[in-house]
Amino acid sequence: MKDEVFVVGDVHGEITLLKKLLEKWDREKQQLIFIGDLGDRGENSKACFLLAKELVEKHGAIYLKGNHEAILLNFIANPEEFAGNYFLNGGLGSLESFLHEHINEEYSPTEIALMMKHYYKDLLAFLAELPLYYEWDQYVFVHAGVDLGKKDWHDSTEEDFLWIREPFHKKKNRTGKTIVFGHTPTFYLHGDNDRSDLWISDDKIGIDGGAVYGGSLHGVVFDKNGLKEDHIIQK
């Protein structure tokens, strides 16, 4: 186990910001963790997905599944059913980064899914096997949160790990752990639609700075004593 972790907030395709942030990562002493949502909405989703996959395979990074990884996989499995939802949530841009622009004007959702399975079989298999959370010392890292109403937070559903919002944000954290999460941009958590700094409350730390919306991409360093440093990259 390394002495520190370096946790990356929701990237959403912002490859330029991600590469700048990773310059701050000390690969010798810091375990790299992606909190999920590498794609959809931003500059180049394909590049973000592939870079994260490479860092997992070559450098032992931890890549947690986010709801946007899940909706991509839902689309691939049932394209006609999920195309509308996926395209609406930034998925069309991701597919264009993988294939080519205006792909939906030339091909049906089923045909697009078949092309993805043909050209990106390994990536899709990799995304399907992503973990839902990661425990390190007194910390739990998870994309959206956990069900704090459960006696044991491990019993949260996959939907909770990927999608939960207010019930997790508002309920008392009695897990004995500090829960670090993304998914909900911190300007919503702060309640002002402006601040993109970390949200810290009740041993919960929100690190999605809403980079794709003009906020911040966070790279947060923790050691066994607590939050050590927050690297912030903005456009």
Coordinates of N, CA and C in Angstrom, one line a residue:
M1 N 0.8 -1.2 0.0 CA 0.0 0.0 0.0 C 0.9 1.3 0.0
K2 N 0.6 2.2 -0.9 CA 1.3 3.4 -1.0 C 1.0 4.4 0.2
D3 N 1.8 5.4 0.4 CA 1.6 6.3 1.5 C 0.5 7.3 1.4
E4 N 0.1 7.5 0.1 CA -0.9 8.5 -0.2 C -1.7 8.0 -1.4
V5 N -2.9 8.7 -1.5 CA -3.7 8.5 -2.7 C -3.9 9.8 -3.4
F6 N -4.1 9.8 -4.7 CA -4.3 11.0 -5.5 C -5.6 10.7 -6.3
V7 N -6.7 11.4 -5.9 CA -8.0 11.1 -6.4 C -8.5 12.2 -7.4
V8 N -8.8 11.7 -8.5 CA -9.3 12.6 -9.6 C -10.8 12.7 -9.7
G9 N -11.3 13.9 -9.7 CA -12.7 14.1 -9.8 C -13.3 13.8 -11.2
D10 N -14.6 14.0 -11.4 CA -15.3 13.7 -12.6 C -14.6 14.5 -13.8
V11 N -14.2 13.8 -14.8 CA -13.4 14.4 -15.9 C -14.3 14.7 -17.1
H12 N -15.3 13.9 -17.4 CA -16.3 14.2 -18.5 C -15.6 14.6 -19.8
G13 N -14.6 13.9 -20.2 CA -14.0 14.2 -21.5 C -13.0 15.3 -21.6
E14 N -12.7 15.9 -20.5 CA -11.8 17.1 -20.5 C -10.4 16.6 -20.5
I15 N -9.9 16.1 -21.6 CA -8.6 15.5 -21.7 C -7.4 16.4 -21.4
T16 N -7.5 17.7 -21.9 CA -6.5 18.6 -21.7 C -6.3 18.9 -20.2
L17 N -7.4 19.1 -19.5 CA -7.4 19.3 -18.0 C -6.8 18.1 -17.3
L18 N -7.2 16.9 -17.8 CA -6.8 15.7 -17.1 C -5.3 15.5 -17.3
K19 N -4.7 15.7 -18.5 CA -3.3 15.6 -18.6 C -2.5 16.6 -17.8
K20 N -3.0 17.8 -17.7 CA -2.4 18.8 -16.8 C -2.4 18.4 -15.4
L21 N -3.5 17.8 -14.9 CA -3.7 17.4 -13.6 C -2.7 16.2 -13.2
L22 N -2.6 15.3 -14.2 CA -1.8 14.1 -13.9 C -0.3 14.5 -13.8
E23 N 0.1 15.7 -14.3 CA 1.5 16.1 -14.1 C 1.8 16.3 -12.6
K24 N 0.7 16.5 -11.8 CA 0.9 16.7 -10.3 C 1.0 15.4 -9.6
W25 N 0.6 14.3 -10.2 CA 0.6 13.0 -9.6 C 2.0 12.4 -9.4
D26 N 2.3 12.0 -8.2 CA 3.6 11.3 -7.9 C 3.4 9.8 -7.9
R27 N 3.7 9.2 -9.0 CA 3.3 7.8 -9.2 C 4.1 6.9 -8.3
E28 N 5.2 7.3 -7.8 CA 6.0 6.5 -6.9 C 5.4 6.3 -5.5
K29 N 4.8 7.4 -5.0 CA 4.2 7.3 -3.6 C 2.7 7.5 -3.5
Q30 N 2.1 7.7 -4.6 CA 0.6 8.0 -4.6 C -0.2 7.0 -5.4
Q31 N -1.1 6.4 -4.8 CA -2.1 5.5 -5.5 C -3.1 6.4 -6.3
L32 N -3.1 6.2 -7.6 CA -4.0 7.0 -8.4 C -5.4 6.4 -8.4
I33 N -6.5 7.2 -8.2 CA -7.8 6.8 -8.2 C -8.7 7.7 -9.1
F34 N -9.4 7.2 -10.0 CA -10.4 7.9 -10.7 C -11.8 7.7 -10.1
I35 N -12.5 8.7 -9.8 CA -13.8 8.6 -9.1 C -14.9 8.3 -10.1
G36 N -14.6 8.2 -11.4 CA -15.7 7.8 -12.4 C -16.1 8.9 -13.2
D37 N -16.9 8.6 -14.2 CA -17.4 9.6 -15.2 C -16.2 10.2 -16.0
L38 N -15.5 9.3 -16.7 CA -14.4 9.8 -17.5 C -14.9 10.4 -18.8
G39 N -16.1 10.0 -19.3 CA -16.5 10.5 -20.6 C -17.8 11.3 -20.5
D40 N -18.3 11.6 -21.7 CA -19.5 12.4 -22.0 C -19.4 13.9 -21.7
R41 N -19.8 14.6 -22.7 CA -20.0 16.1 -22.6 C -18.7 16.9 -23.0
G42 N -17.5 16.4 -22.7 CA -16.4 17.3 -22.9 C -15.6 17.2 -24.2
E43 N -14.4 17.5 -24.1 CA -13.5 17.7 -25.3 C -13.2 16.4 -26.1
N44 N -12.8 15.3 -25.4 CA -12.5 14.1 -26.1 C -12.6 12.9 -25.2
S45 N -13.8 12.3 -25.1 CA -14.1 11.2 -24.2 C -13.3 10.0 -24.5
K46 N -13.1 9.7 -25.8 CA -12.3 8.5 -26.1 C -10.9 8.6 -25.5
A47 N -10.3 9.7 -25.6 CA -8.9 9.9 -25.1 C -8.9 9.7 -23.6
C48 N -9.9 10.2 -22.9 CA -10.0 10.0 -21.4 C -10.2 8.6 -21.0
F49 N -11.1 7.9 -21.7 CA -11.3 6.5 -21.4 C -10.0 5.7 -21.6
L50 N -9.4 5.9 -22.7 CA -8.2 5.1 -23.1 C -7.0 5.4 -22.2
L51 N -6.9 6.6 -21.8 CA -5.8 7.0 -20.9 C -6.0 6.4 -19.5
A52 N -7.2 6.4 -19.0 CA -7.5 5.8 -17.7 C -7.3 4.3 -17.8
K53 N -7.7 3.7 -18.8 CA -7.5 2.2 -19.0 C -6.0 1.9 -19.0
E54 N -5.2 2.7 -19.7 CA -3.8 2.5 -19.7 C -3.2 2.6 -18.3
L55 N -3.6 3.6 -17.6 CA -3.0 3.9 -16.3 C -3.4 2.7 -15.3
V56 N -4.6 2.1 -15.5 CA -5.0 1.0 -14.7 C -4.0 -0.2 -15.0
E57 N -3.9 -0.4 -16.3 CA -3.2 -1.7 -16.7 C -1.7 -1.6 -16.5
K58 N -1.1 -0.4 -16.7 CA 0.3 -0.2 -16.6 C 0.9 0.3 -15.3
H59 N 0.0 1.0 -14.5 CA 0.5 1.7 -13.3 C -0.4 1.4 -12.1
G60 N -1.3 0.4 -12.2 CA -2.1 0.0 -11.1 C -3.1 1.0 -10.6
A61 N -3.5 2.0 -11.4 CA -4.5 2.9 -11.0 C -5.9 2.2 -10.7
I62 N -6.7 2.8 -9.8 CA -8.0 2.4 -9.5 C -9.0 3.2 -10.3
Y63 N -9.9 2.6 -11.1 CA -10.8 3.4 -11.9 C -12.2 2.9 -11.4
L64 N -13.0 3.7 -10.7 CA -14.3 3.4 -10.2 C -15.3 3.7 -11.3
K65 N -16.3 2.8 -11.3 CA -17.4 3.0 -12.3 C -18.3 4.2 -11.8
G66 N -18.6 5.0 -12.8 CA -19.5 6.1 -12.6 C -20.8 5.8 -13.3
N67 N -21.8 6.7 -13.1 CA -23.1 6.5 -13.8 C -22.9 6.7 -15.3
H68 N -22.0 7.5 -15.8 CA -21.8 7.6 -17.2 C -21.1 6.4 -17.9
E69 N -20.3 5.7 -17.2 CA -19.8 4.4 -17.7 C -21.0 3.5 -17.8
A70 N -21.9 3.5 -16.8 CA -23.0 2.6 -16.8 C -24.0 2.9 -17.9
I71 N -24.2 4.2 -18.2 CA -25.2 4.5 -19.3 C -24.6 4.2 -20.7
L72 N -23.3 4.3 -20.8 CA -22.6 3.8 -22.0 C -22.9 2.3 -22.2
L73 N -22.6 1.5 -21.2 CA -22.8 0.1 -21.2 C -24.3 -0.3 -21.5
N74 N -25.2 0.5 -20.9 CA -26.6 0.2 -21.1 C -26.9 0.4 -22.6
F75 N -26.4 1.5 -23.2 CA -26.6 1.8 -24.6 C -26.1 0.7 -25.4
I76 N -24.9 0.2 -25.2 CA -24.3 -0.9 -26.0 C -25.2 -2.2 -25.9
A77 N -25.7 -2.5 -24.7 CA -26.5 -3.7 -24.5 C -27.9 -3.6 -25.1
N78 N -28.5 -2.4 -25.0 CA -29.9 -2.2 -25.5 C -29.9 -0.8 -26.2
P79 N -29.3 -0.7 -27.4 CA -29.2 0.6 -28.1 C -30.5 1.3 -28.4
E80 N -31.5 0.6 -28.9 CA -32.7 1.3 -29.2 C -33.5 1.8 -28.0
E81 N -33.4 1.1 -26.9 CA -34.0 1.5 -25.7 C -33.3 2.7 -25.0
F82 N -32.0 2.7 -25.0 CA -31.3 3.7 -24.2 C -30.6 4.8 -25.0
A83 N -30.8 4.8 -26.3 CA -30.1 5.8 -27.2 C -30.6 7.2 -26.7
G84 N -31.9 7.4 -26.6 CA -32.4 8.8 -26.2 C -31.8 9.3 -25.0
N85 N -31.7 8.5 -23.9 CA -31.2 8.9 -22.6 C -29.7 9.1 -22.7
Y86 N -29.0 8.2 -23.4 CA -27.5 8.3 -23.5 C -27.1 9.6 -24.3
F87 N -27.8 9.8 -25.5 CA -27.5 10.9 -26.3 C -27.8 12.2 -25.6
L88 N -28.8 12.3 -24.8 CA -29.2 13.5 -24.1 C -28.2 13.8 -23.0
N89 N -27.5 12.8 -22.5 CA -26.6 13.0 -21.4 C -25.1 13.0 -21.8
G90 N -24.9 13.5 -23.1 CA -23.5 13.7 -23.6 C -23.0 12.5 -24.3
G91 N -23.7 11.4 -24.4 CA -23.2 10.2 -25.0 C -22.9 10.3 -26.5
L92 N -23.7 11.1 -27.2 CA -23.5 11.3 -28.6 C -22.1 11.8 -28.9
G93 N -21.7 12.8 -28.1 CA -20.3 13.3 -28.3 C -19.2 12.3 -28.0
S94 N -19.5 11.4 -27.0 CA -18.5 10.3 -26.8 C -18.5 9.4 -28.0
L95 N -19.6 9.0 -28.5 CA -19.6 8.1 -29.7 C -19.0 8.7 -30.9
E96 N -19.2 10.0 -31.1 CA -18.5 10.7 -32.2 C -17.0 10.7 -32.0
S97 N -16.5 10.8 -30.7 CA -15.1 10.8 -30.5 C -14.5 9.4 -30.8
F98 N -15.3 8.3 -30.6 CA -14.9 7.0 -30.9 C -15.0 6.6 -32.3
L99 N -16.0 7.2 -33.0 CA -16.2 6.8 -34.4 C -16.0 8.0 -35.3
H100 N -17.0 8.8 -35.5 CA -16.9 10.0 -36.3 C -18.1 10.9 -36.1
E101 N -17.9 12.2 -36.4 CA -19.0 13.2 -36.2 C -20.2 12.9 -37.0
H102 N -21.4 13.3 -36.4 CA -22.7 13.1 -37.0 C -23.0 11.6 -37.3
I103 N -22.4 10.7 -36.4 CA -22.6 9.3 -36.6 C -24.1 8.9 -36.6
N104 N -24.9 9.7 -35.8 CA -26.3 9.3 -35.6 C -27.1 9.7 -36.8
E105 N -26.6 10.5 -37.7 CA -27.3 10.9 -38.9 C -27.1 9.9 -40.0
E106 N -26.1 9.0 -39.8 CA -25.8 8.0 -40.8 C -26.3 6.6 -40.4
Y107 N -26.3 6.3 -39.1 CA -26.5 5.0 -38.6 C -27.5 4.9 -37.5
S108 N -28.2 3.8 -37.4 CA -29.2 3.6 -36.3 C -28.4 3.4 -35.0
P109 N -29.1 3.5 -33.8 CA -28.4 3.1 -32.6 C -27.9 1.7 -32.6
T110 N -28.6 0.8 -33.1 CA -28.1 -0.6 -33.2 C -26.9 -0.7 -34.0
E111 N -26.8 0.0 -35.1 CA -25.6 -0.1 -35.9 C -24.4 0.6 -35.2
I112 N -24.6 1.7 -34.5 CA -23.6 2.3 -33.8 C -23.0 1.4 -32.7
A113 N -24.0 0.8 -32.0 CA -23.5 -0.2 -30.9 C -22.7 -1.3 -31.5
L114 N -23.1 -1.8 -32.6 CA -22.3 -2.9 -33.2 C -20.9 -2.5 -33.6
M115 N -20.8 -1.2 -34.1 CA -19.5 -0.7 -34.5 C -18.6 -0.5 -33.2
M116 N -19.2 -0.1 -32.1 CA -18.5 0.1 -30.9 C -18.0 -1.3 -30.4
K117 N -18.9 -2.3 -30.5 CA -18.5 -3.6 -30.0 C -17.4 -4.2 -30.9
H118 N -17.4 -3.8 -32.2 CA -16.4 -4.3 -33.1 C -15.0 -3.7 -32.8
Y119 N -15.0 -2.4 -32.7 CA -13.7 -1.6 -32.7 C -13.2 -1.5 -31.2
Y120 N -14.1 -1.5 -30.2 CA -13.7 -1.2 -28.9 C -14.1 -2.3 -27.9
K121 N -14.0 -3.5 -28.4 CA -14.4 -4.7 -27.6 C -13.7 -4.7 -26.2
D122 N -12.3 -4.5 -26.3 CA -11.5 -4.6 -25.0 C -11.9 -3.5 -24.1
L123 N -12.1 -2.3 -24.6 CA -12.5 -1.2 -23.7 C -13.8 -1.5 -23.0
L124 N -14.8 -1.9 -23.8 CA -16.1 -2.2 -23.2 C -16.1 -3.3 -22.1
A125 N -15.3 -4.3 -22.4 CA -15.1 -5.4 -21.4 C -14.5 -4.9 -20.1
F126 N -13.5 -4.0 -20.3 CA -12.8 -3.3 -19.2 C -13.8 -2.5 -18.4
L127 N -14.6 -1.7 -19.0 CA -15.5 -0.8 -18.3 C -16.6 -1.6 -17.5
A128 N -17.0 -2.8 -18.1 CA -18.0 -3.6 -17.5 C -17.5 -4.2 -16.1
E129 N -16.2 -4.3 -16.0 CA -15.6 -4.9 -14.8 C -15.1 -3.9 -13.8
L130 N -15.4 -2.6 -14.0 CA -14.9 -1.6 -13.0 C -15.5 -1.8 -11.6
P131 N -14.7 -1.6 -10.6 CA -15.2 -1.7 -9.2 C -16.2 -0.5 -8.9
L132 N -17.0 -0.7 -7.9 CA -18.0 0.3 -7.5 C -17.5 1.2 -6.4
Y133 N -16.5 0.7 -5.6 CA -15.9 1.5 -4.6 C -14.5 1.0 -4.3
Y134 N -13.8 1.8 -3.5 CA -12.4 1.4 -3.1 C -12.2 1.9 -1.7
E135 N -11.7 1.0 -0.8 CA -11.4 1.3 0.6 C -9.9 1.4 0.8
W136 N -9.5 2.5 1.4 CA -8.1 2.7 1.8 C -8.0 3.4 3.1
D137 N -7.4 2.7 4.1 CA -7.3 3.2 5.4 C -8.7 3.6 5.9
Q138 N -8.9 4.9 6.4 CA -10.2 5.3 6.9 C -11.1 5.8 5.8
Y139 N -10.8 5.7 4.6 CA -11.5 6.3 3.5 C -12.3 5.3 2.7
V140 N -13.4 5.7 2.2 CA -14.2 5.0 1.1 C -14.3 6.0 -0.1
F141 N -13.8 5.5 -1.2 CA -14.0 6.3 -2.5 C -15.0 5.6 -3.3
V142 N -16.0 6.4 -3.8 CA -17.1 5.9 -4.5 C -17.6 7.0 -5.4
H143 N -18.3 6.6 -6.5 CA -18.7 7.7 -7.5 C -19.7 8.6 -6.9
A144 N -20.9 8.1 -6.5 CA -22.0 9.0 -6.1 C -22.2 9.0 -4.6
G145 N -22.0 7.9 -3.9 CA -22.2 7.9 -2.5 C -22.7 6.5 -2.1
V146 N -23.2 6.4 -0.9 CA -23.7 5.1 -0.3 C -25.0 5.3 0.3
D147 N -25.7 4.2 0.6 CA -27.0 4.3 1.3 C -26.7 4.3 2.8
L148 N -26.8 5.5 3.4 CA -26.4 5.7 4.8 C -27.6 5.2 5.7
G149 N -28.7 4.7 5.1 CA -29.8 4.1 5.9 C -29.5 2.7 6.2
K150 N -28.6 2.1 5.5 CA -28.2 0.7 5.7 C -27.4 0.5 6.9
K151 N -27.6 -0.6 7.6 CA -26.7 -0.9 8.8 C -25.3 -1.0 8.4
D152 N -25.1 -1.6 7.2 CA -23.7 -1.8 6.6 C -23.7 -1.1 5.2
W153 N -23.0 -0.1 5.0 CA -23.0 0.7 3.8 C -22.6 -0.2 2.6
H154 N -21.8 -1.3 2.9 CA -21.5 -2.2 1.8 C -22.7 -2.8 1.1
D155 N -23.8 -2.8 1.8 CA -25.1 -3.4 1.2 C -25.8 -2.4 0.3
S156 N -25.3 -1.3 0.1 CA -25.9 -0.3 -0.9 C -26.0 -1.0 -2.2
T157 N -27.0 -0.6 -3.0 CA -27.2 -1.2 -4.3 C -26.2 -0.5 -5.3
E158 N -26.1 -1.2 -6.4 CA -25.2 -0.5 -7.5 C -25.8 0.8 -7.9
E159 N -27.1 0.9 -8.0 CA -27.7 2.2 -8.3 C -27.4 3.3 -7.3
D160 N -27.3 2.9 -6.0 CA -26.9 3.9 -5.1 C -25.4 4.3 -5.3
F161 N -24.5 3.4 -5.4 CA -23.1 3.7 -5.6 C -22.9 4.6 -6.8
L162 N -23.8 4.5 -7.8 CA -23.6 5.2 -9.1 C -24.4 6.5 -9.2
W163 N -25.6 6.5 -8.5 CA -26.5 7.6 -8.8 C -27.0 8.4 -7.6
I164 N -26.8 7.9 -6.4 CA -27.5 8.6 -5.2 C -27.0 10.0 -5.1
R165 N -28.0 10.9 -4.6 CA -27.6 12.3 -4.4 C -28.1 12.7 -3.0
E166 N -29.3 13.4 -2.9 CA -29.7 14.0 -1.6 C -29.7 13.1 -0.4
P167 N -30.3 11.9 -0.5 CA -30.3 11.0 0.7 C -29.0 10.8 1.3
F168 N -28.0 10.6 0.4 CA -26.6 10.5 0.9 C -26.0 11.8 1.5
H169 N -26.3 12.9 0.7 CA -25.7 14.2 1.2 C -26.3 14.6 2.5
K170 N -27.5 14.3 2.8 CA -28.2 14.8 3.9 C -28.3 13.9 5.1
K171 N -28.1 12.6 5.0 CA -28.2 11.7 6.1 C -26.9 11.7 6.9
K172 N -27.0 11.5 8.2 CA -25.8 11.4 9.0 C -24.9 10.3 8.7
N173 N -23.6 10.6 8.6 CA -22.6 9.5 8.3 C -22.2 8.9 9.6
R174 N -22.6 7.6 9.8 CA -22.3 6.9 11.0 C -21.4 5.7 10.6
T175 N -20.8 5.7 9.5 CA -20.0 4.6 9.0 C -18.7 4.4 9.7
G176 N -18.2 5.5 10.3 CA -16.8 5.5 10.8 C -15.8 5.8 9.8
K177 N -16.2 6.0 8.5 CA -15.3 6.3 7.4 C -15.5 7.7 6.9
T178 N -14.5 8.2 6.3 CA -14.6 9.4 5.5 C -14.9 9.0 4.0
I179 N -16.0 9.5 3.5 CA -16.5 9.0 2.2 C -16.2 10.1 1.2
V180 N -15.4 9.8 0.2 CA -15.0 10.7 -0.9 C -15.7 10.4 -2.1
F181 N -16.4 11.3 -2.7 CA -17.3 11.0 -3.8 C -17.3 12.1 -4.9
G182 N -17.8 11.8 -6.0 CA -18.0 12.8 -7.1 C -19.5 12.9 -7.5
H183 N -19.8 12.8 -8.8 CA -21.2 12.7 -9.3 C -22.0 14.1 -9.2
T184 N -22.1 14.6 -8.0 CA -22.8 15.9 -7.9 C -21.8 17.0 -7.8
P185 N -21.9 17.9 -8.8 CA -20.9 19.1 -8.8 C -21.0 19.9 -7.5
T186 N -19.9 20.3 -7.0 CA -19.8 20.9 -5.7 C -20.6 22.2 -5.6
F187 N -20.8 22.9 -6.8 CA -21.6 24.1 -6.7 C -23.0 23.9 -6.3
Y188 N -23.5 22.7 -6.6 CA -24.9 22.3 -6.1 C -24.8 22.0 -4.6
L189 N -23.8 21.4 -4.2 CA -23.7 21.0 -2.8 C -23.5 22.3 -1.9
H190 N -22.7 23.2 -2.5 CA -22.6 24.5 -1.7 C -23.8 25.3 -1.8
G191 N -24.7 25.1 -2.7 CA -26.0 25.7 -2.8 C -25.9 27.1 -3.4
D192 N -24.8 27.4 -4.2 CA -24.7 28.8 -4.7 C -24.5 28.8 -6.2
N193 N -24.4 27.6 -6.8 CA -24.2 27.5 -8.3 C -23.0 28.3 -8.7
D194 N -22.0 28.4 -7.9 CA -20.8 29.3 -8.2 C -19.5 28.6 -7.8
R195 N -19.4 28.2 -6.5 CA -18.1 27.7 -6.0 C -17.9 26.3 -6.4
S196 N -16.7 26.0 -7.0 CA -16.3 24.7 -7.4 C -15.2 24.1 -6.6
D197 N -15.0 24.6 -5.4 CA -14.0 24.1 -4.4 C -14.7 22.8 -3.8
L198 N -13.8 22.1 -3.0 CA -14.3 20.9 -2.4 C -15.5 21.2 -1.4
W199 N -16.4 20.2 -1.3 CA -17.5 20.3 -0.4 C -17.1 19.3 0.8
I200 N -17.0 19.8 2.0 CA -16.6 19.0 3.1 C -17.6 19.1 4.2
S201 N -18.3 18.0 4.6 CA -19.3 18.0 5.6 C -19.5 16.6 6.2
D202 N -19.5 16.5 7.5 CA -19.9 15.2 8.1 C -19.1 14.0 7.6
D203 N -17.8 14.2 7.5 CA -16.9 13.1 7.0 C -17.3 12.7 5.6
K204 N -17.8 13.6 4.8 CA -18.1 13.4 3.4 C -17.3 14.5 2.6
I205 N -16.7 14.1 1.6 CA -15.9 15.1 0.8 C -16.3 15.0 -0.7
G206 N -17.0 16.0 -1.2 CA -17.4 16.0 -2.6 C -16.3 16.6 -3.5
I207 N -15.8 15.9 -4.5 CA -14.7 16.4 -5.3 C -15.0 16.6 -6.8
D208 N -16.3 16.6 -7.2 CA -16.6 16.9 -8.5 C -16.8 18.4 -8.7
G209 N -15.7 19.0 -9.2 CA -15.7 20.5 -9.3 C -16.4 21.0 -10.6
G210 N -17.2 20.1 -11.3 CA -17.9 20.6 -12.5 C -17.0 21.1 -13.5
A211 N -15.9 20.4 -13.8 CA -14.9 20.9 -14.7 C -15.5 21.2 -16.1
V212 N -16.4 20.2 -16.5 CA -16.9 20.3 -17.9 C -17.9 21.5 -18.0
Y213 N -18.4 22.0 -16.9 CA -19.3 23.2 -16.9 C -18.5 24.5 -16.6
G214 N -17.2 24.5 -16.7 CA -16.4 25.7 -16.5 C -15.9 25.8 -15.0
G215 N -16.0 24.7 -14.3 CA -15.6 24.7 -12.9 C -14.1 24.3 -12.8
S216 N -13.9 23.3 -11.9 CA -12.5 22.9 -11.6 C -12.4 21.4 -11.7
L217 N -11.3 20.9 -12.1 CA -10.9 19.5 -12.0 C -10.0 19.3 -10.8
H218 N -10.4 18.5 -9.9 CA -9.7 18.3 -8.7 C -8.8 17.1 -8.7
G219 N -7.6 17.2 -8.2 CA -6.8 16.0 -7.9 C -6.4 16.1 -6.4
V220 N -7.1 15.3 -5.6 CA -7.1 15.5 -4.1 C -6.1 14.4 -3.5
V221 N -5.2 14.9 -2.7 CA -4.2 14.0 -2.1 C -4.6 13.7 -0.7
F222 N -4.7 12.5 -0.3 CA -5.0 12.1 1.1 C -3.8 11.2 1.6
D223 N -3.5 11.4 2.9 CA -2.6 10.4 3.5 C -3.4 9.9 4.7
K224 N -2.7 9.1 5.6 CA -3.4 8.5 6.7 C -3.8 9.5 7.8
N225 N -3.3 10.7 7.7 CA -3.7 11.8 8.6 C -4.8 12.7 8.1
G226 N -5.2 12.5 6.9 CA -6.3 13.4 6.4 C -6.0 13.9 5.0
L227 N -6.7 15.0 4.6 CA -6.6 15.6 3.4 C -5.3 16.4 3.4
K228 N -4.4 16.1 2.4 CA -3.1 16.8 2.5 C -3.0 17.9 1.5
E229 N -3.6 17.8 0.3 CA -3.4 18.8 -0.8 C -4.5 18.6 -1.8
D230 N -4.9 19.7 -2.4 CA -5.9 19.7 -3.5 C -5.4 20.5 -4.7
H231 N -5.0 19.7 -5.7 CA -4.6 20.3 -7.0 C -5.8 20.7 -7.8
I232 N -5.8 21.9 -8.3 CA -7.0 22.4 -9.0 C -6.6 22.8 -10.4
I233 N -7.2 22.3 -11.4 CA -7.0 22.7 -12.8 C -8.3 23.3 -13.4
Q234 N -8.1 24.4 -14.0 CA -9.3 25.1 -14.6 C -9.0 25.5 -16.1
K235 N -10.0 25.7 -16.9 CA -9.8 26.1 -18.3 C -9.3 27.5 -18.3

